[in-house]
XYZ file of C-alpha atoms in Angstrom:
367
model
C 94.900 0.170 123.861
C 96.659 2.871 121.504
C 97.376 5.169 124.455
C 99.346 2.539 126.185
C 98.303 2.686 129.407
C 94.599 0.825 129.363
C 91.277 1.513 130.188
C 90.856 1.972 133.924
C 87.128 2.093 134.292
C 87.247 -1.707 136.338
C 89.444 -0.210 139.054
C 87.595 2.876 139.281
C 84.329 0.751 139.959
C 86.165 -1.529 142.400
C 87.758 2.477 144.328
C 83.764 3.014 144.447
C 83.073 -0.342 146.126
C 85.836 0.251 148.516
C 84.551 3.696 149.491
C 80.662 1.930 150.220
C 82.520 -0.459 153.357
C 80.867 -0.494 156.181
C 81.780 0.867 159.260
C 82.913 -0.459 163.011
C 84.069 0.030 166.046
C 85.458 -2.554 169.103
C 85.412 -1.316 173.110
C 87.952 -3.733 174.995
C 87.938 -4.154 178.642
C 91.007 -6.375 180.238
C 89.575 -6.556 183.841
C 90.555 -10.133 185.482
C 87.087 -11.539 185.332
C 85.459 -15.275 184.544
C 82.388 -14.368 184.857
C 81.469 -14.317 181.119
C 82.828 -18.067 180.987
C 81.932 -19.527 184.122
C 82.934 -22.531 182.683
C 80.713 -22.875 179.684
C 81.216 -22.299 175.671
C 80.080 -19.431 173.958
C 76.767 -19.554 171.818
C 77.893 -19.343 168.287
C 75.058 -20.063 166.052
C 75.317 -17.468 163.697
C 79.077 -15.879 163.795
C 79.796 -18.758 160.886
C 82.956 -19.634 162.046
C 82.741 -22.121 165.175
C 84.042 -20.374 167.808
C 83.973 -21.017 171.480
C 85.059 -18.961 173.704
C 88.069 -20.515 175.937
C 86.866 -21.447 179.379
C 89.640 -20.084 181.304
C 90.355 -16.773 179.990
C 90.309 -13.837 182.422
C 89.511 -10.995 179.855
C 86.783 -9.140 179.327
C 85.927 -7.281 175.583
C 83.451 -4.741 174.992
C 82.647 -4.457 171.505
C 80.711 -1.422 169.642
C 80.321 -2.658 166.333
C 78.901 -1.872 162.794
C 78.949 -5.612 161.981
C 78.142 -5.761 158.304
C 81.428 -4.522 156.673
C 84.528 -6.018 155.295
C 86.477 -6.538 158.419
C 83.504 -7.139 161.090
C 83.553 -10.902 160.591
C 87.055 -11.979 161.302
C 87.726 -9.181 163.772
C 84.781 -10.507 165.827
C 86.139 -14.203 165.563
C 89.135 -12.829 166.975
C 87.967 -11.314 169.728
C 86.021 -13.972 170.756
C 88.933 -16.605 170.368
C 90.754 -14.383 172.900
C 87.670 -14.974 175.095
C 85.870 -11.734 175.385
C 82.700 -10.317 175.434
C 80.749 -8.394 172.725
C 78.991 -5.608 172.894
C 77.624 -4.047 169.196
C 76.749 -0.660 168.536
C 74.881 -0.305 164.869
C 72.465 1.912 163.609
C 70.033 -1.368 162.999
C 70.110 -3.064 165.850
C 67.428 -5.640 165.113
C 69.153 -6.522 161.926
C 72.355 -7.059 163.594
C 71.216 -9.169 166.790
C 70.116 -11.651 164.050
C 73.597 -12.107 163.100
C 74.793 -11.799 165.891
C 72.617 -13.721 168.653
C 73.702 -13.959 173.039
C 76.211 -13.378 174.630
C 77.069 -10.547 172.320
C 75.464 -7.575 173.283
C 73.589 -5.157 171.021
C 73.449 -1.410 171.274
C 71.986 1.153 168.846
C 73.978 4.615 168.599
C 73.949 8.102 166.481
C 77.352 8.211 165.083
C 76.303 12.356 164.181
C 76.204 12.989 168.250
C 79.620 12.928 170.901
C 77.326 13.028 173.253
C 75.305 10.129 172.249
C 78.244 8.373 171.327
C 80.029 9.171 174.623
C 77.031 7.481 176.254
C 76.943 4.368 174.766
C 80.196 4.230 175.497
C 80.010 4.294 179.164
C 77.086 2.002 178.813
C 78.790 -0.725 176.823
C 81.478 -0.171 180.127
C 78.355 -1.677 182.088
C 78.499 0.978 185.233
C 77.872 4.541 183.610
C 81.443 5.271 183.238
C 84.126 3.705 181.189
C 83.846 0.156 183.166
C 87.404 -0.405 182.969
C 87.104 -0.562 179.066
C 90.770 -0.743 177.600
C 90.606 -0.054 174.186
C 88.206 0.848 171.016
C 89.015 -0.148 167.453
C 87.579 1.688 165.066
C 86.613 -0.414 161.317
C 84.736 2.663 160.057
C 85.690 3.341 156.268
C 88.806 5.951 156.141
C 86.566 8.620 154.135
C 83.818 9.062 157.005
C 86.261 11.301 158.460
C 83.630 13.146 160.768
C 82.670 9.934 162.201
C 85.846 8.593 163.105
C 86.982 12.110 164.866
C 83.314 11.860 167.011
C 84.186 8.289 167.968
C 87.998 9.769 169.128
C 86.851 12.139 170.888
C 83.676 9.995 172.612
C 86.405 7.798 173.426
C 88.390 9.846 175.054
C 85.174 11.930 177.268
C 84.389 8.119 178.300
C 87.638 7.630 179.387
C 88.777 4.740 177.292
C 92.764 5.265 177.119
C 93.793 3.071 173.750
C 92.373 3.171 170.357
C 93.142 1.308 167.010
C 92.203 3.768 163.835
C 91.068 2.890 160.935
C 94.525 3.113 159.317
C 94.302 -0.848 157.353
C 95.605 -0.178 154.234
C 98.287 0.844 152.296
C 101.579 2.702 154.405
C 100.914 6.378 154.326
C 104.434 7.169 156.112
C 105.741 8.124 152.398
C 105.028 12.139 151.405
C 104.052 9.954 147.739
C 101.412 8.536 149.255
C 100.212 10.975 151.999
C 99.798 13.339 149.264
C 96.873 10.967 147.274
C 93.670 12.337 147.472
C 92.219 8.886 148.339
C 94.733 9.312 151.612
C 93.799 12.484 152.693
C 90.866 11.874 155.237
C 92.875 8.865 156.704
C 95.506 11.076 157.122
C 93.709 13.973 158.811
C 92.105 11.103 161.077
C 95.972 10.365 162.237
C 97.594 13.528 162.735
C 93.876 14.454 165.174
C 94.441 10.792 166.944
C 98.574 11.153 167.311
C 97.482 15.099 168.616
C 95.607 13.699 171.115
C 97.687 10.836 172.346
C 100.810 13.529 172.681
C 98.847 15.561 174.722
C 98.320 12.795 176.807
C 94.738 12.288 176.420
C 95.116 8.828 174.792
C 97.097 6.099 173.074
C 96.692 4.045 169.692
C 98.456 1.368 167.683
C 97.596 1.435 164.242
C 97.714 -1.440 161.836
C 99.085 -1.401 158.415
C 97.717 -3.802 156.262
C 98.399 -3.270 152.565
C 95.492 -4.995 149.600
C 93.152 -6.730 151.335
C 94.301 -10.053 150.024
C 91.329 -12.429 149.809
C 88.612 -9.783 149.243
C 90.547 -8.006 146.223
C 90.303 -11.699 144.363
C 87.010 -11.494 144.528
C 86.714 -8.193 142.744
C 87.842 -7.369 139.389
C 91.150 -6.086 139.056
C 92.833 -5.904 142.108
C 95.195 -7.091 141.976
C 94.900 -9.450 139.619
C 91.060 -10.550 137.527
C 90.379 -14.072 138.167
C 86.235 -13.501 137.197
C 86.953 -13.461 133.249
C 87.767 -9.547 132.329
C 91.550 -7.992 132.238
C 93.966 -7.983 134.424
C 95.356 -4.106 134.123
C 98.251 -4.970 134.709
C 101.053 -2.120 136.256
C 104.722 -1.540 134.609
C 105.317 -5.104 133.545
C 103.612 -7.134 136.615
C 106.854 -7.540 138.388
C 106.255 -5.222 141.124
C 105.388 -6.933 144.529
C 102.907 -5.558 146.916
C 101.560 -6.137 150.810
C 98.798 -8.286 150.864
C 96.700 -9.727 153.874
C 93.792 -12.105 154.096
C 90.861 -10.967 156.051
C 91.586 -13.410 158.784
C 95.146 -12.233 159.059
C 94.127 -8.710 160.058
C 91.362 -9.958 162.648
C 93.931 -11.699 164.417
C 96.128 -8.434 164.028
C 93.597 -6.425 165.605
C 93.012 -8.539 167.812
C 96.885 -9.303 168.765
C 97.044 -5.258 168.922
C 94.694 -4.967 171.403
C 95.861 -7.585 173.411
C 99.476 -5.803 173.603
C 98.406 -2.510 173.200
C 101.148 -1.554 175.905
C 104.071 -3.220 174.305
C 102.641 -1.487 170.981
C 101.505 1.819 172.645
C 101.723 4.870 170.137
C 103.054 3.142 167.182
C 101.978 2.486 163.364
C 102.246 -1.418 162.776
C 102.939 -3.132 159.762
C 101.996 -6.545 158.971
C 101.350 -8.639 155.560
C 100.269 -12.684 154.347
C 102.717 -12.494 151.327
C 104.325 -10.354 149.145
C 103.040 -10.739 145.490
C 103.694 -9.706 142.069
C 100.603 -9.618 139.140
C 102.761 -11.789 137.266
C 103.258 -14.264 139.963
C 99.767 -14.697 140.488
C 98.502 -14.472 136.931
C 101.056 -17.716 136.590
C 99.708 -19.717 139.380
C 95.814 -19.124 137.995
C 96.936 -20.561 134.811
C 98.312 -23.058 135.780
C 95.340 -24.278 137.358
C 92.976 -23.688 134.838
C 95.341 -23.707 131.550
C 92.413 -23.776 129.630
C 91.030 -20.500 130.501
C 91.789 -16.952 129.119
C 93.390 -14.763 131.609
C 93.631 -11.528 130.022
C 96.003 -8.661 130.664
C 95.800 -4.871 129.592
C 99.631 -3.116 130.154
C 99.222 -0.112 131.922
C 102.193 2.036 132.048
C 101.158 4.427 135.441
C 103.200 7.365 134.747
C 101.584 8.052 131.703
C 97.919 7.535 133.156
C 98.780 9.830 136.071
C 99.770 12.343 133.506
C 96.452 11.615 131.690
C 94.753 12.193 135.043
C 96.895 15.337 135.996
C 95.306 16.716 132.608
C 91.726 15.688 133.613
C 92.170 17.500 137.150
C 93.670 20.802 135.715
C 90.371 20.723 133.569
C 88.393 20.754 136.734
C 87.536 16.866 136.884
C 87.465 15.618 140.481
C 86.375 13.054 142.725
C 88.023 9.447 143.310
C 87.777 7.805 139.881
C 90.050 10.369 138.718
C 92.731 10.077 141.317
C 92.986 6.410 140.523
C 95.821 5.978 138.922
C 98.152 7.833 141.094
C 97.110 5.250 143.657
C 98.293 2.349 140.990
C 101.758 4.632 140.746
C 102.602 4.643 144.098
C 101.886 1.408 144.502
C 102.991 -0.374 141.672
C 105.120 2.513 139.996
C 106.741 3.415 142.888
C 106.757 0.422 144.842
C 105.276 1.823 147.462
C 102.463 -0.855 148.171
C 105.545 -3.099 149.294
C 105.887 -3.322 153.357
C 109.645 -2.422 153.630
C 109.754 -4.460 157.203
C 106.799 -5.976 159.163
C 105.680 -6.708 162.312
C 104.022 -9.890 161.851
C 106.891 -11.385 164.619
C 105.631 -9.220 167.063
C 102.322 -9.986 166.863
C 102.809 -13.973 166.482
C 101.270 -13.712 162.781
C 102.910 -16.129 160.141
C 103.804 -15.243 156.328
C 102.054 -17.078 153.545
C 104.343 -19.813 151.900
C 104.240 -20.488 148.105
C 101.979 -22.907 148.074
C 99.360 -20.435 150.713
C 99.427 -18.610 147.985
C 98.690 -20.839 144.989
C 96.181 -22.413 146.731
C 94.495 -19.327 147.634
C 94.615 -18.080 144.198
C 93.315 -21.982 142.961
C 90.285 -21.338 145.682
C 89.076 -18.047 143.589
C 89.829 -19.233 139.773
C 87.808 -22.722 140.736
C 85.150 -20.511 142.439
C 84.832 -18.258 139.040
C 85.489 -21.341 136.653
């Protein structure tokens, strides 16, 4: 490109997929209880992954869930391989139950009402309070803003004491990053949960994910094209980043819940592999040598200056901010976990050849 830095329509289209995720929440209740078990294996017909609940497990899950999104699937697996039960809230629950048939539990709620939110809450806790519910994770995309704040505070009216935001993601500790526009309604969501929590009201444990691993090579771009268009990529391709599989973070979530007081009020970081562009742009060729992996440089200070430009001339909205996400995370290094926490949560790191054969999976499934 004669400017240097690329065209960046792809990952604007992929920042507009990202923003259309679906949304979801989990209610956890650790009472000492077999009754769910009472000996016998879950039904799973339907969840896709063969899961049985274990027989002697003595906790109890209570699950309010938009089911349809990115992270539904694997956190649900993961909940259920702790042995728990489900309960889903959705918008559409006849759609859901489908997908997600007995023992799990399926509730319909108004995430516009506290009240009606607060409700279901107590409901899913089976005894018109909180039922000795422990926690709620919330999966609700980090730009519904209003939704996530009604769910806090429902939360918190139905007494449930521990919450995990919606903070997957890239590391928003840095004032680089805090400062994106893409940031700034996950942000606001975690300065209203921390306010609560130091006034006592409740505690979290968020989880830092960086790229969704898995899901970003199935969509162009990010971080590297394996589907047959350009690779854009970022000051040279030597930059590593944080990325984690989806199953990774549903037994993250999972593991958070399940020592949410060894990981009361803290921000958790935790990562499959570190990766560069390059180093995955080499393994998908060497797989398929005969294919065409093309790359377009893109040098991110100059295309946040471009975008700087666009914004003093009144542009706006996500597409535009795009490339100062690319330059804190590529240009910056910034998308790189400093230290994680996958040790504390019993989570292993990708080797090597994890990673090639990922990365083989996705350029066979495109070839």
């Amino acid at each position: 490109m004669p400017d240097g830095h690329g065209d960046l329509k792809q990952y604007r289209t992929v920042l507009d997929r990202i923003a259309a995720r679906d949304c979801c929440a989990i209610l956890v209740d650790f009472t000492d209880t077999n009754s769910l078990q009472q000996g016998r294996p879950a039904r799973n017909e339907g969840y896709g992954h063969g899961v049985q609940l274990p027989e002697t497990h003595e906790t109890r899950v209570k699950r309010a869930s938009w089911p349809n999104g990115t992270l539904g699937p694997p956190v649900i697996t993961h909940l259920l391989n702790l042995g728990v039960a489900l309960t889903l809230l959705t918008r559409h629950p006849d759609t859901t139950a489908q997908h997600y048939p007995p023992p799990i539990q399926v509730l319909q709620t108004d995430y516009t009402s506290v009240d009606q939110l607060t409700a279901t809450l107590r409901q899913a806790g089976g005894d018109g309070g909180s039922g000795g519910v422990d926690s709620l994770v919330i999966l609700i995309n980090r730009d519904e803003l209003e939704s996530q704040i009604r769910l806090i505070d429902a939360a918190i009216a139905a007494g449930v004491p521990h919450i995990v935001p919606s903070s997957f993601g890239i590391d928003s500790s840095s004032p680089e990053v805090s400062a994106l526009p893409q940031i700034r309604a996950k942000m606001e969501m975690e300065r209203y949960l921390v306010g609560k929590a130091e006034a006592g009201l409740v505690s979290y444990t968020g989880v830092n994910t960086g790229l969704f691993f898995d899901w970003g090579l199935e969509v162009p771009g990010i971080p590297v094209n394996l589907k047959g268009g350009p690779t854009f990529r970022a000051d040279g391709g030597d930059v590593a980043l944080s990325v984690s599989t989806l199953d990774l973070i549903g037994r993250a979530v999972a593991q958070a819940v399940l020592q949410r007081e060894e990981a009361r009020n803290r921000f958790l970081y935790v990562h499959s592999a570190a990766v560069t562009q390059n180093q995955l742009l080499r393994y998908a060729r060497e797989v398929a040598p005969e294919r065409v992996f093309a790359v377009v440089e893109v040098d991110t200070e100059k295309a946040v200056a471009e975008a700087e430009e666009k914004i003093r001339q009144g542009a706006t909205g996500p597409r535009v901010a795009m490339p100062m996400m690319m330059r804190v995370s590529f240009g910056l290094g910034l998308g790189l976990f400093k230290k994680v926490d996958n040790a504390f949560l019993g989570l292993e790191v990708m080797t090597e050849e994890d990673i090639k054969a990922l990365v083989a999976k996705y350029v066979k499934k495109e070839g």
